[in-house]
Coordinates of C-alpha atoms and ligand atoms in Angstrom, one line a residue:
M1 CA -35.7 -46.7 -32.7
Q2 CA -36.4 -43.2 -33.7
N3 CA -39.1 -41.9 -36.1
A4 CA -36.5 -41.2 -38.7
D5 CA -35.3 -44.9 -38.5
I6 CA -38.9 -46.1 -39.0
A7 CA -39.4 -43.7 -41.9
R8 CA -36.2 -44.8 -43.5
T9 CA -37.2 -48.5 -43.3
L10 CA -40.6 -47.8 -44.8
N11 CA -39.1 -45.8 -47.6
R12 CA -36.7 -48.6 -48.3
L13 CA -39.7 -51.0 -48.5
A14 CA -41.6 -48.7 -50.8
N15 CA -38.6 -48.4 -53.1
M16 CA -38.2 -52.2 -53.2
L17 CA -41.8 -52.8 -54.0
D18 CA -41.8 -50.0 -56.5
I19 CA -38.9 -51.6 -58.3
E20 CA -40.7 -54.9 -58.3
G21 CA -43.7 -53.3 -59.9
A22 CA -46.0 -53.7 -57.0
N23 CA -49.4 -52.0 -56.8
A24 CA -48.9 -48.2 -57.0
F25 CA -51.4 -47.5 -54.2
R26 CA -49.6 -49.8 -51.8
V27 CA -46.2 -48.2 -52.6
R28 CA -47.7 -44.7 -52.1
A29 CA -49.2 -45.7 -48.8
Y30 CA -45.8 -46.7 -47.4
R31 CA -44.2 -43.5 -48.7
S32 CA -46.8 -41.3 -47.3
A33 CA -46.7 -43.1 -44.0
A34 CA -43.0 -42.6 -43.9
Q35 CA -43.5 -38.9 -44.4
T36 CA -46.1 -38.7 -41.7
I37 CA -44.0 -40.6 -39.2
E38 CA -40.9 -38.5 -39.9
S39 CA -42.6 -35.3 -39.1
H40 CA -44.7 -36.7 -36.2
P41 CA -43.9 -34.7 -33.1
R42 CA -44.0 -37.8 -30.8
A43 CA -41.8 -40.8 -30.8
L44 CA -43.7 -43.8 -32.2
Q45 CA -41.6 -46.1 -30.0
E46 CA -43.0 -44.3 -27.0
M47 CA -46.5 -44.5 -28.3
V48 CA -46.2 -48.3 -28.7
A49 CA -44.7 -48.6 -25.2
L50 CA -47.7 -46.7 -23.8
D51 CA -50.1 -48.8 -25.9
E52 CA -51.4 -45.7 -27.8
P53 CA -52.9 -46.7 -31.2
L54 CA -50.7 -45.8 -34.1
T55 CA -53.8 -45.7 -36.3
E56 CA -54.4 -42.1 -34.9
L57 CA -51.7 -41.0 -37.4
A58 CA -53.0 -39.9 -40.8
G59 CA -52.8 -42.6 -43.4
I60 CA -51.9 -45.4 -41.0
G61 CA -54.4 -48.2 -40.9
Q62 CA -54.5 -51.5 -38.9
D63 CA -52.2 -53.4 -41.2
L64 CA -49.5 -50.7 -41.3
A65 CA -49.7 -50.1 -37.6
K66 CA -49.1 -53.8 -37.0
K67 CA -46.0 -53.7 -39.3
I68 CA -44.6 -50.6 -37.6
T69 CA -45.2 -52.2 -34.2
E70 CA -43.3 -55.3 -35.3
L71 CA -40.4 -53.1 -36.5
I72 CA -40.3 -51.2 -33.2
N73 CA -40.5 -54.3 -31.0
T74 CA -38.2 -56.6 -32.9
G75 CA -36.1 -54.3 -35.0
R76 CA -37.2 -56.3 -38.1
L77 CA -39.8 -56.0 -40.7
T78 CA -40.9 -59.3 -42.3
V79 CA -42.3 -57.8 -45.5
L80 CA -39.0 -56.0 -46.1
E81 CA -37.0 -59.1 -45.4
E82 CA -39.1 -61.0 -47.9
A83 CA -38.7 -58.4 -50.5
E84 CA -34.9 -58.4 -49.9
K85 CA -34.9 -62.2 -50.5
R86 CA -36.7 -61.6 -53.9
L87 CA -34.5 -58.7 -55.1
P88 CA -30.8 -58.0 -54.9
P89 CA -30.3 -55.2 -52.3
G90 CA -27.9 -53.4 -54.6
L91 CA -30.9 -52.3 -56.6
L92 CA -31.7 -49.8 -53.9
Q93 CA -28.3 -48.1 -54.4
L94 CA -29.3 -47.5 -58.1
M95 CA -32.3 -45.5 -57.0
R96 CA -29.8 -42.9 -55.7
V97 CA -28.8 -42.1 -59.2
S98 CA -31.0 -39.2 -60.1
Q99 CA -31.7 -40.3 -63.7
L100 CA -33.1 -43.6 -62.4
G101 CA -36.5 -44.2 -61.0
P102 CA -38.0 -47.6 -60.0
R103 CA -39.1 -48.4 -63.6
R104 CA -35.7 -47.7 -65.1
V105 CA -34.0 -49.7 -62.3
R106 CA -36.2 -52.7 -63.1
Q107 CA -35.5 -52.3 -66.8
L108 CA -31.7 -52.2 -66.2
H109 CA -31.9 -55.2 -64.0
E110 CA -34.1 -57.2 -66.4
A111 CA -32.3 -56.3 -69.6
L112 CA -28.7 -56.1 -68.5
G113 CA -28.6 -57.9 -65.1
I114 CA -27.4 -54.7 -63.4
D115 CA -27.9 -54.9 -59.7
N116 CA -25.4 -52.6 -58.1
L117 CA -23.6 -49.3 -58.7
E118 CA -20.4 -51.0 -59.8
A119 CA -22.2 -52.9 -62.5
L120 CA -24.0 -49.8 -63.5
K121 CA -20.8 -47.9 -64.0
K122 CA -19.3 -50.7 -66.0
A123 CA -22.3 -51.0 -68.3
A124 CA -22.3 -47.2 -68.8
L125 CA -18.5 -47.2 -69.6
E126 CA -19.0 -50.0 -72.1
G127 CA -21.8 -48.1 -73.8
R128 CA -24.4 -50.8 -73.2
I129 CA -27.1 -48.6 -71.6
R130 CA -27.7 -46.2 -74.4
A131 CA -29.3 -49.0 -76.5
L132 CA -32.1 -49.6 -74.0
E133 CA -35.5 -48.1 -74.8
G134 CA -35.9 -44.6 -73.4
F135 CA -32.2 -44.1 -72.4
G136 CA -29.9 -42.8 -75.2
E137 CA -26.3 -41.5 -75.1
K138 CA -26.9 -38.4 -73.1
T139 CA -28.7 -40.2 -70.3
E140 CA -25.9 -42.8 -70.3
A141 CA -23.3 -40.2 -69.8
G142 CA -25.3 -38.6 -67.0
I143 CA -25.7 -41.9 -65.3
L144 CA -22.0 -42.6 -65.5
K145 CA -21.1 -39.2 -64.0
E146 CA -23.5 -39.7 -61.0
A147 CA -22.6 -43.3 -60.4
E148 CA -19.0 -42.2 -60.1
R149 CA -19.9 -39.4 -57.7
L150 CA -22.0 -41.7 -55.5
D151 CA -19.3 -44.3 -55.4
D152 CA -16.7 -41.9 -54.2
A153 CA -18.7 -40.1 -51.6
P154 CA -19.0 -41.8 -48.2
P155 CA -22.6 -41.6 -46.9
R156 CA -23.2 -38.5 -44.8
T157 CA -26.1 -38.0 -42.4
R158 CA -28.5 -35.1 -42.9
L159 CA -28.3 -32.4 -40.3
D160 CA -31.8 -32.8 -39.0
E161 CA -31.3 -36.6 -38.4
A162 CA -27.9 -35.9 -36.8
H163 CA -29.4 -33.3 -34.5
Q164 CA -32.1 -35.7 -33.3
A165 CA -29.5 -38.4 -32.7
A166 CA -27.2 -36.0 -30.8
D167 CA -30.0 -34.6 -28.7
D168 CA -31.1 -38.1 -27.6
L169 CA -27.6 -39.2 -26.8
I170 CA -26.9 -36.0 -24.9
A171 CA -30.1 -36.5 -22.9
W172 CA -28.8 -40.0 -22.0
L173 CA -25.4 -38.7 -21.0
E174 CA -26.9 -36.1 -18.7
H175 CA -27.9 -38.9 -16.4
A176 CA -24.4 -40.2 -16.1
R177 CA -23.0 -39.7 -12.6
G178 CA -20.3 -37.0 -12.5
A179 CA -21.1 -35.5 -15.9
Q180 CA -20.6 -31.8 -15.8
R181 CA -20.8 -30.0 -19.1
I182 CA -22.0 -31.8 -22.3
S183 CA -22.0 -30.5 -25.9
A184 CA -22.0 -31.6 -29.5
A185 CA -18.9 -30.5 -31.4
G186 CA -17.7 -31.2 -35.0
S187 CA -19.6 -30.5 -38.1
L188 CA -22.9 -30.8 -36.3
R189 CA -22.1 -27.8 -34.1
R190 CA -20.9 -25.9 -37.2
G191 CA -24.3 -26.6 -38.7
R192 CA -23.1 -28.3 -41.8
E193 CA -26.0 -29.6 -43.9
T194 CA -24.7 -33.2 -43.5
V195 CA -22.3 -34.7 -41.0
G196 CA -19.8 -37.5 -41.3
D197 CA -19.9 -38.5 -37.7
L198 CA -21.1 -37.1 -34.4
D199 CA -18.6 -35.7 -31.9
I200 CA -19.9 -35.4 -28.4
L201 CA -17.9 -33.9 -25.6
V202 CA -18.4 -34.4 -21.8
S203 CA -16.5 -32.8 -19.0
S204 CA -16.0 -34.9 -15.9
E205 CA -13.4 -35.9 -13.3
D206 CA -14.3 -39.6 -13.9
G207 CA -14.1 -40.7 -17.5
P208 CA -14.6 -44.5 -16.9
T209 CA -17.9 -43.9 -15.1
I210 CA -19.2 -41.8 -18.0
M211 CA -18.1 -44.4 -20.5
T212 CA -19.7 -47.3 -18.6
H213 CA -23.0 -45.3 -18.6
L214 CA -22.6 -44.7 -22.3
M215 CA -22.3 -48.4 -23.1
D216 CA -25.9 -49.0 -21.9
Y217 CA -27.3 -46.5 -24.4
P218 CA -30.1 -48.5 -26.2
E219 CA -29.4 -47.0 -29.6
I220 CA -25.9 -48.6 -29.9
A221 CA -25.6 -51.1 -32.7
E222 CA -21.9 -51.7 -32.3
V223 CA -19.1 -50.5 -30.0
V224 CA -16.2 -49.7 -32.3
S225 CA -13.9 -48.9 -29.5
H226 CA -14.2 -48.4 -25.7
G227 CA -11.6 -46.4 -23.8
K228 CA -11.5 -44.5 -20.5
T229 CA -11.8 -41.1 -22.1
K230 CA -12.7 -41.8 -25.7
S231 CA -15.2 -44.3 -27.3
T232 CA -16.6 -44.7 -30.7
L233 CA -20.0 -46.2 -31.4
R234 CA -22.2 -47.0 -34.3
L235 CA -25.9 -46.4 -33.8
H236 CA -28.8 -48.4 -35.3
S237 CA -29.2 -45.7 -37.9
G238 CA -25.6 -46.3 -39.1
L239 CA -24.4 -43.0 -37.7
Q240 CA -21.0 -43.2 -36.0
V241 CA -20.3 -41.2 -32.8
D242 CA -17.1 -40.2 -31.1
V243 CA -17.6 -39.5 -27.4
R244 CA -14.8 -37.9 -25.5
V245 CA -14.4 -37.0 -21.8
V246 CA -12.1 -34.2 -20.6
A247 CA -11.5 -32.4 -17.3
D248 CA -13.8 -29.4 -16.9
E249 CA -10.9 -27.0 -16.9
S250 CA -10.2 -28.1 -20.5
F251 CA -13.8 -28.2 -21.7
G252 CA -13.5 -24.9 -23.6
A253 CA -10.3 -25.8 -25.3
A254 CA -11.6 -29.3 -26.2
L255 CA -14.9 -27.9 -27.5
Y256 CA -13.0 -25.4 -29.6
Y257 CA -10.6 -28.1 -30.9
F258 CA -13.2 -30.7 -31.7
T259 CA -15.6 -28.2 -33.3
G260 CA -13.1 -27.5 -36.0
S261 CA -13.1 -27.2 -38.9
Q262 CA -9.8 -28.7 -39.4
A263 CA -8.8 -25.9 -41.7
H264 CA -9.9 -23.3 -39.1
N265 CA -7.9 -25.1 -36.4
I266 CA -4.8 -25.2 -38.5
A267 CA -5.0 -21.5 -39.1
T268 CA -5.5 -20.6 -35.4
R269 CA -2.7 -23.0 -34.3
K270 CA -0.4 -21.0 -36.6
M271 CA -1.7 -17.7 -35.0
A272 CA -0.8 -19.2 -31.6
T273 CA 2.7 -20.2 -32.7
D274 CA 3.3 -16.7 -34.1
R275 CA 2.6 -15.4 -30.6
G276 CA 4.9 -18.0 -29.0
L277 CA 1.9 -20.0 -27.7
K278 CA 0.7 -23.5 -28.2
I279 CA -3.0 -24.4 -28.6
N280 CA -4.4 -28.0 -28.3
E281 CA -7.5 -29.8 -26.9
Y282 CA -6.3 -29.3 -23.3
G283 CA -5.8 -25.6 -23.4
I284 CA -3.6 -22.8 -24.6
Y285 CA 0.0 -22.8 -23.2
K286 CA 3.1 -20.7 -22.9
G287 CA 5.9 -23.2 -22.5
R288 CA 4.4 -25.5 -19.9
Q289 CA 2.3 -22.9 -18.3
R290 CA -1.4 -23.3 -19.0
L291 CA -3.0 -19.9 -19.7
A292 CA -6.6 -20.9 -20.4
G293 CA -9.0 -23.7 -21.3
R294 CA -12.2 -23.5 -19.4
T295 CA -14.2 -21.6 -22.1
E296 CA -13.8 -21.0 -25.8
E297 CA -13.8 -17.2 -25.2
E298 CA -10.8 -17.3 -22.8
V299 CA -8.8 -19.5 -25.2
L300 CA -9.5 -17.3 -28.2
A301 CA -8.8 -14.1 -26.3
R302 CA -5.2 -15.3 -25.8
I303 CA -4.7 -15.0 -29.5
D304 CA -6.5 -11.7 -29.8
L305 CA -9.7 -13.2 -31.3
A306 CA -13.3 -12.4 -30.4
W307 CA -15.5 -15.5 -30.0
I308 CA -16.4 -16.8 -33.4
P309 CA -19.8 -18.4 -34.0
P310 CA -19.2 -22.1 -34.9
E311 CA -21.1 -21.8 -38.2
L312 CA -18.3 -19.5 -39.5
R313 CA -15.4 -21.7 -38.6
E314 CA -14.4 -22.8 -42.0
N315 CA -11.3 -20.6 -42.5
S316 CA -13.1 -18.6 -45.1
G317 CA -12.6 -15.1 -43.8
E318 CA -13.8 -15.4 -40.2
L319 CA -10.3 -15.1 -38.7
E320 CA -9.6 -11.9 -40.5
A321 CA -13.0 -10.5 -39.5
A322 CA -12.5 -11.6 -35.9
L323 CA -9.1 -9.8 -35.8
E324 CA -10.5 -6.6 -37.3
G325 CA -13.7 -6.8 -35.2
T326 CA -15.9 -7.0 -38.2
L327 CA -17.6 -10.4 -37.5
P328 CA -21.2 -10.3 -38.7
E329 CA -23.9 -10.3 -36.1
L330 CA -25.6 -13.4 -37.4
V331 CA -29.4 -13.7 -37.8
T332 CA -31.1 -15.8 -35.0
L333 CA -34.3 -17.7 -34.8
D334 CA -35.6 -14.9 -32.5
D335 CA -35.3 -12.4 -35.3
I336 CA -37.8 -14.3 -37.5
R337 CA -41.2 -12.7 -37.6
G338 CA -43.0 -14.9 -40.1
D339 CA -42.8 -17.7 -42.7
L340 CA -43.4 -16.9 -46.4
H341 CA -43.8 -20.4 -48.0
M342 CA -46.3 -23.1 -46.9
H343 CA -49.0 -25.3 -48.2
T344 CA -52.4 -26.2 -47.0
T345 CA -55.0 -28.9 -47.8
A346 CA -56.0 -26.8 -50.7
S347 CA -53.0 -28.3 -52.6
D348 CA -50.7 -31.0 -51.1
G349 CA -50.5 -29.8 -47.4
K350 CA -51.8 -31.9 -44.5
A351 CA -53.3 -29.0 -42.5
G352 CA -56.0 -26.4 -43.2
L353 CA -55.5 -22.7 -43.4
E354 CA -56.6 -22.0 -39.9
D355 CA -54.5 -24.8 -38.4
M356 CA -51.4 -23.3 -40.1
V357 CA -52.3 -19.9 -38.7
H358 CA -52.7 -21.2 -35.2
A359 CA -49.4 -23.1 -35.4
A360 CA -47.6 -20.0 -36.7
R361 CA -49.1 -17.9 -33.9
R362 CA -47.9 -20.4 -31.3
R363 CA -44.4 -19.8 -32.7
G364 CA -44.8 -16.1 -32.0
Y365 CA -45.0 -15.1 -35.6
R366 CA -46.8 -12.0 -36.8
Y367 CA -47.5 -13.2 -40.3
I368 CA -47.4 -16.1 -42.8
A369 CA -47.9 -16.4 -46.5
I370 CA -50.1 -19.2 -47.8
T371 CA -48.5 -20.4 -51.0
D372 CA -50.2 -23.5 -52.3
H373 CA -49.1 -25.0 -55.7
S374 CA -50.4 -23.7 -59.0
Q375 CA -52.5 -25.7 -61.5
R376 CA -49.7 -27.4 -63.4
L377 CA -48.8 -29.6 -60.4
A378 CA -52.0 -31.6 -60.8
M379 CA -50.4 -34.4 -58.7
A380 CA -50.2 -31.9 -55.8
N381 CA -53.8 -30.7 -56.6
G382 CA -52.5 -27.3 -57.7
L383 CA -54.8 -24.3 -57.7
D384 CA -56.2 -22.7 -60.9
A385 CA -57.2 -19.1 -61.0
R386 CA -60.7 -19.8 -59.8
R387 CA -59.7 -21.8 -56.8
L388 CA -56.9 -19.4 -55.9
R389 CA -59.4 -16.5 -55.9
E390 CA -61.7 -18.5 -53.6
Q391 CA -58.7 -19.1 -51.3
M392 CA -57.9 -15.4 -51.4
A393 CA -61.5 -14.5 -50.4
E394 CA -61.2 -17.0 -47.5
I395 CA -58.0 -15.4 -46.4
D396 CA -59.6 -11.9 -46.5
A397 CA -62.4 -13.1 -44.3
L398 CA -59.9 -14.7 -41.9
N399 CA -57.8 -11.6 -41.7
E400 CA -60.8 -9.6 -40.6
R401 CA -61.1 -11.8 -37.5
L402 CA -57.4 -12.0 -36.6
K403 CA -55.7 -9.5 -34.3
N404 CA -52.0 -8.8 -34.5
F405 CA -51.5 -11.3 -37.2
T406 CA -51.7 -11.2 -41.0
V407 CA -52.2 -13.9 -43.5
L408 CA -50.6 -12.9 -46.8
K409 CA -52.2 -14.1 -49.9
G410 CA -49.7 -16.1 -52.0
N411 CA -49.0 -18.9 -54.3
E412 CA -46.1 -21.0 -55.3
V413 CA -46.5 -20.6 -59.0
D414 CA -44.7 -23.0 -61.4
I415 CA -42.2 -21.8 -63.9
L416 CA -43.1 -23.4 -67.2
E417 CA -40.5 -24.7 -69.6
D418 CA -40.3 -21.5 -71.6
G419 CA -40.0 -19.3 -68.5
S420 CA -43.6 -18.2 -68.5
L421 CA -45.7 -18.7 -65.4
D422 CA -48.4 -21.2 -64.7
L423 CA -51.1 -18.6 -63.8
P424 CA -52.3 -15.5 -65.6
D425 CA -51.0 -12.1 -64.7
D426 CA -54.4 -10.7 -63.6
V427 CA -54.5 -13.2 -60.8
L428 CA -50.8 -13.0 -59.9
K429 CA -51.1 -9.3 -59.5
E430 CA -53.8 -9.7 -56.8
L431 CA -51.4 -11.7 -54.6
D432 CA -49.5 -10.2 -51.7
V433 CA -46.5 -12.5 -52.2
C434 CA -45.8 -14.5 -55.3
V435 CA -43.4 -17.4 -54.7
F436 CA -42.2 -19.0 -58.0
S437 CA -40.2 -22.1 -58.6
V438 CA -39.1 -24.9 -61.0
H439 CA -40.8 -28.2 -60.6
S440 CA -40.1 -29.7 -64.0
K441 CA -37.5 -29.9 -66.8
F442 CA -34.6 -30.3 -64.4
N443 CA -32.4 -31.5 -67.1
L444 CA -32.1 -28.4 -69.3
S445 CA -28.6 -27.2 -70.0
R446 CA -27.1 -24.6 -67.7
E447 CA -27.7 -21.8 -70.2
Q448 CA -31.3 -22.8 -70.9
Q449 CA -32.2 -23.2 -67.3
T450 CA -30.7 -19.9 -66.4
A451 CA -32.4 -18.1 -69.3
R452 CA -35.7 -19.8 -68.3
I453 CA -35.5 -18.5 -64.7
L454 CA -34.4 -15.0 -65.7
R455 CA -37.3 -14.9 -68.1
A456 CA -39.7 -15.9 -65.3
M457 CA -38.2 -13.0 -63.2
D458 CA -39.2 -10.6 -66.0
N459 CA -42.8 -11.1 -65.0
P460 CA -43.6 -8.0 -62.9
H461 CA -45.5 -9.9 -60.2
V462 CA -43.1 -12.5 -58.9
N463 CA -41.3 -11.9 -55.6
I464 CA -39.4 -14.9 -54.2
L465 CA -37.7 -17.7 -56.1
A466 CA -38.2 -20.8 -54.1
H467 CA -35.6 -23.7 -53.7
P468 CA -33.5 -22.1 -56.4
T469 CA -31.3 -25.0 -57.3
G470 CA -33.7 -27.9 -56.7
R471 CA -31.1 -30.1 -55.1
I472 CA -32.1 -32.8 -52.7
I473 CA -29.5 -33.7 -50.1
N474 CA -28.4 -37.3 -50.5
G475 CA -30.8 -37.4 -53.4
R476 CA -30.4 -35.4 -56.6
E477 CA -27.8 -32.8 -57.4
G478 CA -30.3 -30.2 -58.5
H479 CA -30.7 -28.5 -61.9
E480 CA -27.7 -26.8 -63.6
V481 CA -28.1 -23.1 -63.2
D482 CA -25.8 -20.1 -63.0
I483 CA -26.7 -18.9 -59.5
E484 CA -24.6 -15.8 -59.8
A485 CA -26.5 -14.7 -62.9
V486 CA -29.8 -15.4 -61.2
L487 CA -28.7 -13.4 -58.2
R488 CA -27.6 -10.4 -60.3
G489 CA -30.9 -10.6 -62.2
A490 CA -32.8 -10.7 -59.0
K491 CA -30.9 -7.7 -57.7
E492 CA -31.8 -5.7 -60.8
R493 CA -35.4 -6.5 -60.6
G494 CA -36.1 -6.3 -56.9
I495 CA -36.6 -10.0 -56.5
F496 CA -35.6 -12.2 -53.6
L497 CA -34.4 -15.8 -53.3
E498 CA -35.3 -18.4 -50.7
I499 CA -33.4 -20.5 -48.3
N500 CA -35.8 -23.4 -48.3
A501 CA -35.6 -24.9 -44.8
Q502 CA -36.9 -28.4 -45.6
P503 CA -34.1 -30.6 -44.2
A504 CA -33.6 -32.4 -47.5
R505 CA -33.4 -29.2 -49.4
L506 CA -31.6 -26.4 -47.5
D507 CA -31.6 -24.7 -50.8
L508 CA -29.9 -22.1 -51.3
A509 CA -26.8 -23.8 -49.9
D510 CA -24.5 -21.9 -47.6
R511 CA -22.0 -20.7 -50.2
W512 CA -24.8 -19.4 -52.4
A513 CA -26.4 -17.6 -49.4
R514 CA -23.1 -15.9 -48.8
M515 CA -23.0 -14.9 -52.5
A516 CA -26.5 -13.4 -52.2
R517 CA -25.3 -11.4 -49.3
D518 CA -22.3 -10.2 -51.2
I519 CA -24.4 -9.2 -54.2
G520 CA -26.9 -7.6 -51.9
V521 CA -30.0 -9.8 -52.5
M522 CA -32.1 -10.4 -49.4
L523 CA -33.2 -13.9 -48.8
A524 CA -36.4 -15.3 -47.3
I525 CA -35.9 -18.2 -44.9
S526 CA -39.0 -20.3 -45.5
T527 CA -40.0 -23.7 -44.3
D528 CA -42.2 -24.8 -47.3
A529 CA -44.2 -26.5 -44.5
H530 CA -46.7 -29.2 -45.7
A531 CA -47.9 -29.8 -42.1
T532 CA -48.1 -27.7 -38.9
D533 CA -45.1 -29.2 -37.2
Q534 CA -42.9 -28.6 -40.3
L535 CA -43.0 -24.9 -39.4
G536 CA -40.3 -26.0 -36.9
H537 CA -37.8 -26.5 -39.8
M538 CA -37.2 -22.7 -39.5
A539 CA -34.3 -23.4 -37.1
L540 CA -32.4 -25.4 -39.8
G541 CA -32.9 -22.6 -42.3
V542 CA -31.6 -20.1 -39.9
T543 CA -28.5 -22.3 -39.3
Q544 CA -27.9 -22.4 -43.1
A545 CA -28.3 -18.6 -43.3
R546 CA -25.8 -18.2 -40.5
R547 CA -23.3 -20.4 -42.4
G548 CA -23.9 -17.9 -45.3
W549 CA -22.9 -15.0 -43.0
L550 CA -26.4 -13.5 -43.1
E551 CA -27.4 -10.8 -40.6
R552 CA -30.8 -9.8 -39.6
K553 CA -30.9 -7.1 -42.2
D554 CA -30.2 -9.7 -45.0
V555 CA -33.3 -11.7 -44.2
L556 CA -36.7 -10.8 -45.6
N557 CA -38.8 -12.4 -42.9
T558 CA -37.2 -10.5 -40.1
R559 CA -39.2 -7.5 -41.4
T560 CA -42.5 -6.3 -40.2
V561 CA -45.5 -7.0 -42.4
T562 CA -45.7 -3.3 -43.4
Q563 CA -42.1 -3.3 -44.5
L564 CA -42.7 -6.6 -46.3
R565 CA -45.6 -5.3 -48.3
K566 CA -43.4 -2.5 -49.5
L567 CA -40.7 -4.8 -50.6
M568 CA -43.2 -7.0 -52.4
R569 CA -44.3 -4.1 -54.6
R570 CA -41.7 -4.0 -57.3
Ligands
DGT1 P1 -17.4 -34.6 -40.4 O1 -17.5 -35.5 -39.3 O2 -16.8 -35.2 -41.6 O3 -18.8 -34.1 -40.8 O4 -16.6 -33.3 -40.1 P2 -16.0 -32.9 -38.7 O5 -15.5 -31.5 -38.8 O6 -16.9 -33.2 -37.6 O7 -14.7 -33.8 -38.6 P3 -14.2 -34.9 -37.5 O8 -15.3 -35.6 -36.9 O9 -13.2 -35.8 -38.3 O10 -13.4 -34.1 -36.4 C1 -14.0 -33.2 -35.6 C2 -13.1 -32.0 -35.4 O11 -11.9 -32.4 -34.7 C3 -12.6 -31.4 -36.7 O12 -13.6 -30.5 -37.2 C4 -11.4 -30.7 -36.3 C5 -10.8 -31.6 -35.2 N1 -9.8 -32.5 -35.7 C6 -9.9 -33.8 -36.0 N2 -8.7 -34.3 -36.4 C7 -7.9 -33.2 -36.5 C8 -6.6 -33.1 -36.9 O13 -5.9 -34.0 -37.4 N3 -6.0 -31.8 -36.9 C9 -6.8 -30.7 -36.4 N4 -6.2 -29.5 -36.4 N5 -8.0 -30.9 -36.0 C10 -8.6 -32.1 -36.1
CA2 CA1 -17.7 -35.2 -37.0
CA3 CA1 -15.3 -37.5 -35.4
ZN4 ZN1 -43.6 -25.3 -51.8

């Protein structure tokens, strides 16, 4: 049982209790514990095995520790099972509809007996929802649209969770006798923001031994199929995994084939055919003669292609670029010199200023920007001008003591409904970096939302638009906004956009990142860390940037602090 599994179960419990109308403190305690656990660097399962107290984690008391231990030891959580007896489980699906929070779900259930997506869709189609207090026709139409979308889309797993699952399984397979090379393939290797299933490739002369070892993997919930060279499993998290074994001389060809994407493969297969060759998961062939297969490079060289980074393999221009020798030199984690968006205990972060600095230094960074929330976000303990100035003074004093490291004074200032900003200009102008973002009024029309953001960009002090679309992966779709217009507006004004590296955000998404590059707007890759270990999300943000074809020069935080200061002065 992984930390993500525990967090998911606790969130499920919190949602159930919330729908039931349980005590708000209790619900919040479960949610906040889930968050802590998800970002905890050590596996709780291991802590329990070693008898280390879970109460050491922030916000986890005796009672919660007992429940988590039960979950880890038995795979079950009695309180959750009891809640599931009291309430239909379909109610949880309803929470995925972005218009619906716990109160509305309860209302729909009590008033109309709606307890699953299907029933929700039906009621919306029949126009029965609009009559409920607080709903109306527009909300009903929105609910219908989302219910249909959720119904069609099979569940996909977030990239960070998929990575964790793949890393653990690969570590297990490394202990199999006769395993030679092991790699993840498929959408995970391409770095897609969500994956349908995991594809794991092993090279070995002895498939059956690898597969027998695989069957003892403790995370398996169900063996879907078990063969000598291919097996399919379902893990406790629900994630499905294809594991394939090939001979080592075919490993490169198989890795290439199973990395995909399918559209990319179809295009290269045609290129091979045009050259009188055949390409498949065993190698590249001329007639029956095998020309290559050990590495991806040697396979691709036979069709005159340079090696293509997996993030680009979507048949969206990478083959032409590889032929012409114009593939981008994609940004890497090593290019990153700092992080420009993070929170401290001054607002809703879990670590203090100095802790964030130490953690950033340990990552080899040269600078960070501290960007706590502004006053409007009272729930997040947002800073007003007075508190922000106090923080700035604290940062000045800290900078005096630091060598080879700079803390930039920043804020994540809220964009108000009319496009004005949540703090007065005279304090914004004292900041080194002004991050600005939408945290309210997600439901404006596309025109209104775009105009609102452009208006905010007219303020002469703002620098980086954070999480520009507001989407939450597997959560809400994000506000409607004309990203192209925002990018062009940013270009004119010398403003930058962000790739927010929170695993549930990854916002801008890959296609918008690529549009930014095409328009010539530099992006900041920022973790929006609310705890020290969340600085590690940078790797996910870099992957997303790579999928957007970004090079080092396209990324703001590959610059030195001196260059940055210049770019922040508009
Ligand atoms: P996913 O799992 O939906 O996130 O996406 P993928 O890309 O991992 O897709 P998956 O798991 O169905 O297959 C892995 C790769 O194997 C895929 O990217 C390309 C290759 N592949 C699978 N089936 C076919 C096929 O019928 N034709 C070709 N050309 N390639 C295939
Ligand atoms: Ca897959
Ligand atoms: Ca697959
Ligand atoms: Zn933030």
